[in-house]
Coordinates of C-alpha atoms in Angstrom, one line a residue:
A7 CA 43.8 -86.6 -87.1
K8 CA 41.6 -85.9 -90.1
N9 CA 37.9 -86.8 -90.3
V10 CA 36.8 -88.6 -93.5
T11 CA 33.1 -88.2 -94.3
L12 CA 31.0 -90.5 -96.6
S13 CA 27.7 -89.1 -97.8
F14 CA 25.0 -90.4 -100.1
Q15 CA 23.1 -88.3 -102.6
R16 CA 20.1 -89.5 -104.6
D17 CA 20.7 -89.7 -108.4
I18 CA 17.3 -90.1 -110.2
T19 CA 18.9 -90.0 -113.7
G20 CA 20.9 -93.2 -112.8
D21 CA 17.9 -95.4 -112.0
T22 CA 17.5 -98.6 -114.0
P23 CA 15.4 -98.6 -116.1
P24 CA 15.3 -94.8 -116.4
L25 CA 12.1 -92.7 -116.1
P26 CA 9.3 -92.8 -117.0
A27 CA 9.3 -96.6 -116.4
A28 CA 9.1 -97.9 -112.9
P29 CA 12.7 -98.6 -111.8
T30 CA 13.9 -101.8 -110.3
V31 CA 17.2 -100.3 -109.2
Q32 CA 17.7 -96.9 -107.6
R33 CA 21.1 -95.1 -107.7
W34 CA 22.8 -93.1 -105.1
N35 CA 26.1 -91.2 -105.5
L36 CA 28.7 -91.8 -102.7
M37 CA 30.9 -88.8 -101.9
L38 CA 34.2 -89.0 -100.0
Q39 CA 35.3 -85.8 -98.3
A40 CA 37.8 -84.8 -95.6
D41 CA 38.3 -81.9 -93.3
Q42 CA 40.7 -79.1 -94.4
D43 CA 43.1 -77.4 -92.1
P44 CA 41.8 -75.1 -89.3
L45 CA 42.6 -72.0 -91.2
H46 CA 40.3 -73.1 -94.1
P47 CA 37.3 -74.8 -92.6
G48 CA 35.0 -77.0 -94.7
L49 CA 35.1 -80.3 -96.5
E50 CA 37.5 -81.2 -99.3
D51 CA 36.6 -83.6 -102.1
L52 CA 39.0 -86.5 -102.2
L53 CA 37.9 -88.1 -105.4
P54 CA 37.6 -86.9 -109.0
A55 CA 34.1 -88.2 -109.3
F56 CA 31.2 -89.8 -107.4
L57 CA 31.0 -93.5 -106.7
T58 CA 27.7 -95.0 -107.8
V59 CA 25.8 -97.3 -105.5
D60 CA 22.7 -99.0 -106.9
F61 CA 20.1 -100.5 -104.5
D62 CA 17.8 -103.4 -105.6
L63 CA 14.3 -102.3 -104.8
A64 CA 13.2 -105.9 -104.3
T65 CA 15.8 -106.8 -101.6
G66 CA 17.0 -103.3 -100.5
K67 CA 20.6 -104.5 -100.8
I68 CA 23.4 -103.0 -102.8
A69 CA 23.2 -104.4 -106.4
N70 CA 26.5 -103.3 -108.0
N71 CA 30.2 -103.4 -107.3
I72 CA 30.9 -100.0 -105.7
A73 CA 34.4 -99.6 -106.9
S74 CA 33.9 -101.0 -110.4
G75 CA 35.5 -98.8 -113.0
T76 CA 36.6 -96.1 -110.6
T77 CA 40.1 -94.7 -109.9
G78 CA 41.7 -92.3 -107.5
G79 CA 42.8 -94.5 -104.6
F80 CA 40.2 -97.3 -104.7
V81 CA 42.1 -100.6 -104.6
S82 CA 39.2 -103.1 -104.9
G83 CA 35.5 -103.2 -104.2
T84 CA 32.5 -105.5 -104.0
K85 CA 28.8 -105.0 -103.4
N86 CA 29.4 -104.7 -99.6
D87 CA 32.8 -103.3 -99.0
F88 CA 35.8 -101.6 -100.7
L89 CA 39.4 -100.6 -99.8
I90 CA 40.8 -97.1 -100.0
N91 CA 44.5 -96.3 -100.2
P92 CA 44.9 -92.8 -98.6
S93 CA 48.2 -92.2 -100.4
L94 CA 46.4 -92.3 -103.7
L95 CA 43.4 -90.1 -102.9
L96 CA 43.0 -87.3 -105.4
S97 CA 42.3 -83.7 -104.3
K98 CA 41.0 -80.5 -105.8
D99 CA 42.4 -77.1 -104.8
P100 CA 43.7 -77.9 -101.2
Y101 CA 42.2 -74.6 -99.8
N102 CA 39.2 -74.4 -102.1
V103 CA 40.2 -70.9 -103.1
S104 CA 39.6 -71.3 -106.8
P105 CA 38.3 -74.8 -107.7
P106 CA 39.6 -75.8 -111.1
A107 CA 37.4 -76.8 -113.9
T108 CA 38.7 -80.4 -113.8
P109 CA 39.9 -82.1 -110.6
A110 CA 43.6 -82.3 -110.1
T111 CA 45.5 -85.6 -110.3
T112 CA 48.0 -84.9 -107.5
P113 CA 47.8 -86.7 -104.2
G114 CA 45.6 -84.9 -101.6
P115 CA 47.2 -83.2 -98.6
L116 CA 46.5 -86.0 -96.2
G117 CA 50.1 -86.8 -95.3
T118 CA 52.2 -89.8 -96.2
F119 CA 50.8 -93.3 -95.9
A120 CA 52.3 -96.7 -96.6
A121 CA 50.8 -98.9 -99.2
T122 CA 49.4 -101.2 -96.5
D123 CA 47.6 -98.3 -94.7
Q124 CA 44.3 -98.9 -96.2
I125 CA 40.8 -97.9 -95.1
N126 CA 38.2 -100.7 -95.3
I127 CA 34.6 -99.5 -95.7
H128 CA 32.3 -102.5 -95.0
F129 CA 28.6 -102.1 -95.6
D130 CA 27.7 -105.7 -94.6
G131 CA 27.5 -107.3 -91.2
T132 CA 24.9 -107.8 -88.4
T133 CA 23.0 -104.8 -89.8
P134 CA 23.8 -104.5 -93.5
L135 CA 23.2 -101.3 -95.3
S136 CA 19.7 -101.3 -96.9
Q137 CA 17.6 -98.8 -98.8
F138 CA 14.4 -99.9 -96.9
S139 CA 13.0 -97.4 -94.5
G140 CA 14.1 -97.8 -90.9
V141 CA 16.3 -96.3 -88.3
N142 CA 19.6 -94.9 -89.7
S143 CA 22.3 -97.2 -88.3
L144 CA 25.2 -96.3 -90.7
A145 CA 28.1 -95.8 -88.3
A146 CA 31.7 -96.9 -87.7
T147 CA 31.7 -100.0 -85.6
D148 CA 35.4 -100.5 -85.1
Q149 CA 38.8 -99.0 -85.9
D150 CA 42.5 -100.0 -85.8
G151 CA 44.0 -96.5 -85.8
S152 CA 44.1 -93.5 -83.5
A153 CA 44.9 -89.8 -83.5
T154 CA 48.2 -88.4 -82.5
G155 CA 48.8 -88.7 -78.7
S156 CA 51.5 -87.6 -76.2
L157 CA 52.9 -89.7 -73.4
Q158 CA 50.9 -89.2 -70.2
T159 CA 52.3 -91.8 -67.8
F160 CA 54.1 -95.1 -67.8
T161 CA 54.3 -98.4 -65.9
I162 CA 57.2 -100.9 -65.4
S163 CA 56.6 -104.6 -65.3
Q164 CA 58.6 -107.2 -63.4
D165 CA 60.6 -108.1 -66.4
G166 CA 61.5 -104.4 -67.0
V167 CA 59.2 -103.6 -69.9
I168 CA 58.2 -99.9 -69.8
T169 CA 54.7 -99.4 -71.1
G170 CA 53.6 -95.9 -72.0
V171 CA 50.1 -94.6 -71.7
F172 CA 49.2 -92.0 -74.3
S173 CA 46.6 -89.2 -74.3
N174 CA 44.7 -90.9 -77.2
G175 CA 44.0 -94.0 -75.1
R176 CA 46.7 -96.2 -76.6
T177 CA 49.2 -98.1 -74.6
Q178 CA 52.5 -99.3 -76.1
S179 CA 55.7 -100.9 -74.9
I180 CA 58.4 -98.3 -75.5
A181 CA 61.5 -99.8 -73.8
Q182 CA 62.9 -102.5 -71.5
M183 CA 65.2 -102.1 -68.6
A184 CA 68.2 -104.5 -68.3
I185 CA 69.8 -105.9 -65.1
A186 CA 73.5 -106.6 -64.7
T187 CA 74.9 -109.4 -62.5
F188 CA 78.5 -110.1 -61.5
S189 CA 80.2 -113.4 -60.6
N190 CA 81.6 -111.6 -57.5
P191 CA 79.4 -108.7 -56.4
S192 CA 81.6 -108.0 -53.4
G193 CA 84.5 -107.2 -55.7
L194 CA 82.8 -104.1 -57.1
E195 CA 84.7 -100.9 -56.6
K196 CA 82.9 -98.4 -54.4
L197 CA 82.4 -94.9 -55.7
E198 CA 80.8 -91.8 -54.2
G199 CA 77.0 -91.3 -54.2
S200 CA 76.3 -95.0 -53.6
M201 CA 77.7 -95.9 -57.1
Y202 CA 79.8 -98.9 -58.0
R203 CA 81.8 -99.9 -61.0
P204 CA 83.3 -103.3 -62.2
S205 CA 86.8 -104.2 -61.2
A206 CA 89.1 -107.1 -61.8
N207 CA 87.7 -108.9 -58.7
S208 CA 84.1 -108.5 -59.6
G209 CA 84.4 -109.9 -63.2
L210 CA 82.6 -108.6 -66.2
A211 CA 78.9 -107.6 -66.1
S212 CA 76.4 -110.1 -67.4
V213 CA 73.6 -107.9 -68.8
G214 CA 70.2 -109.4 -69.6
Q215 CA 66.4 -109.5 -68.9
A216 CA 65.1 -109.2 -65.4
G217 CA 64.0 -112.5 -63.8
L218 CA 66.2 -114.7 -66.0
A219 CA 69.6 -116.4 -65.3
G220 CA 69.5 -115.6 -61.6
R221 CA 68.7 -111.9 -62.1
G222 CA 66.2 -110.3 -59.8
S223 CA 62.8 -108.9 -61.0
L224 CA 61.7 -105.3 -60.8
A225 CA 59.0 -103.9 -58.6
G226 CA 57.2 -101.0 -60.2
G227 CA 55.4 -98.4 -58.1
T228 CA 57.3 -99.3 -54.9
L229 CA 59.7 -97.3 -52.7
E230 CA 63.0 -99.0 -51.9
M231 CA 65.0 -98.6 -48.7
S232 CA 67.5 -95.8 -48.5
N233 CA 70.9 -96.6 -50.1
V234 CA 72.4 -93.1 -49.8
D235 CA 75.7 -92.1 -48.2
L236 CA 74.9 -91.9 -44.5
A237 CA 77.9 -89.8 -43.6
Q238 CA 77.0 -87.2 -46.2
E239 CA 73.3 -87.2 -45.2
F240 CA 74.3 -86.7 -41.5
T241 CA 76.5 -83.8 -42.5
N242 CA 73.6 -82.2 -44.4
L243 CA 71.3 -82.7 -41.4
I244 CA 73.7 -81.0 -39.1
V245 CA 74.1 -78.0 -41.5
A246 CA 70.3 -77.7 -41.7
Q247 CA 69.9 -77.9 -37.9
R248 CA 72.6 -75.2 -37.4
G249 CA 70.8 -73.0 -39.9
F250 CA 67.5 -73.5 -38.0
Q251 CA 69.2 -72.6 -34.7
A252 CA 70.6 -69.4 -36.3
N253 CA 67.2 -68.4 -37.5
T254 CA 65.7 -68.9 -34.0
R255 CA 68.4 -66.7 -32.5
V256 CA 67.5 -63.9 -34.9
I257 CA 63.9 -64.1 -33.9
T258 CA 64.9 -64.1 -30.2
A259 CA 67.1 -61.0 -30.7
S260 CA 64.3 -59.2 -32.5
D261 CA 61.9 -60.1 -29.7
E262 CA 64.2 -58.7 -27.0
V263 CA 64.7 -55.4 -28.9
L264 CA 60.9 -55.0 -29.1
Q265 CA 60.6 -55.6 -25.4
D266 CA 63.2 -53.0 -24.6
L267 CA 61.4 -50.5 -26.8
V268 CA 58.1 -51.1 -25.0
Q269 CA 59.8 -50.7 -21.6
M270 CA 61.4 -47.4 -22.6
K271 CA 58.0 -46.0 -23.5
R272 CA 56.7 -47.0 -20.0

């Protein structure tokens, strides 16, 4: 994840008309910056120049097209919104060690983005951006992306869809379980460990989505009845019981030795 910061800076020299006349339009410079890597804290300029934003003093609204005549990743722009293509954003020295005299023209170190991965900055809406005095309400109201996340847990629906829940709050379908049916289930060949395999009597497996064509549905978060090999489990139980009996005999023998030792002292 990388934070992108938009900030406005007053530009008196860009007012229209210029001083000393009373301006009807006041100009602000819009800067676009992003965080650098953790080893080099600070903000990094992503554009070769400021964007100019002029406010009409009569209405308080934006008076010019923000992206008009600009380059460096801005696809299009109007008075109230503009699009940014992150793959085209320009960068100065990535680590700000020795800023060059003129900005570089190579893509900034923000990673790889598709042409459709655009950032839409929209200044209009229920509370449009205005230069009139008031409570500062410039904030992001929605987003369609998220930071990198890892799989935390998952759920399985009745039709076998496995939905993953990630640490960034996103949920996404990641796989789907299939169910196989046979024309003659009794003809399946028994294997060890409660396993079966198709045979000539069972016919070929018909694999498909759960709940369709006579296939059963899945029940997530439930515990099925035991389908283990009972003979093997009874054998394991007997072995465990004999081991417990042997341990109790050792304790009994140690107790008798201690009793004899106490009686010898008496």
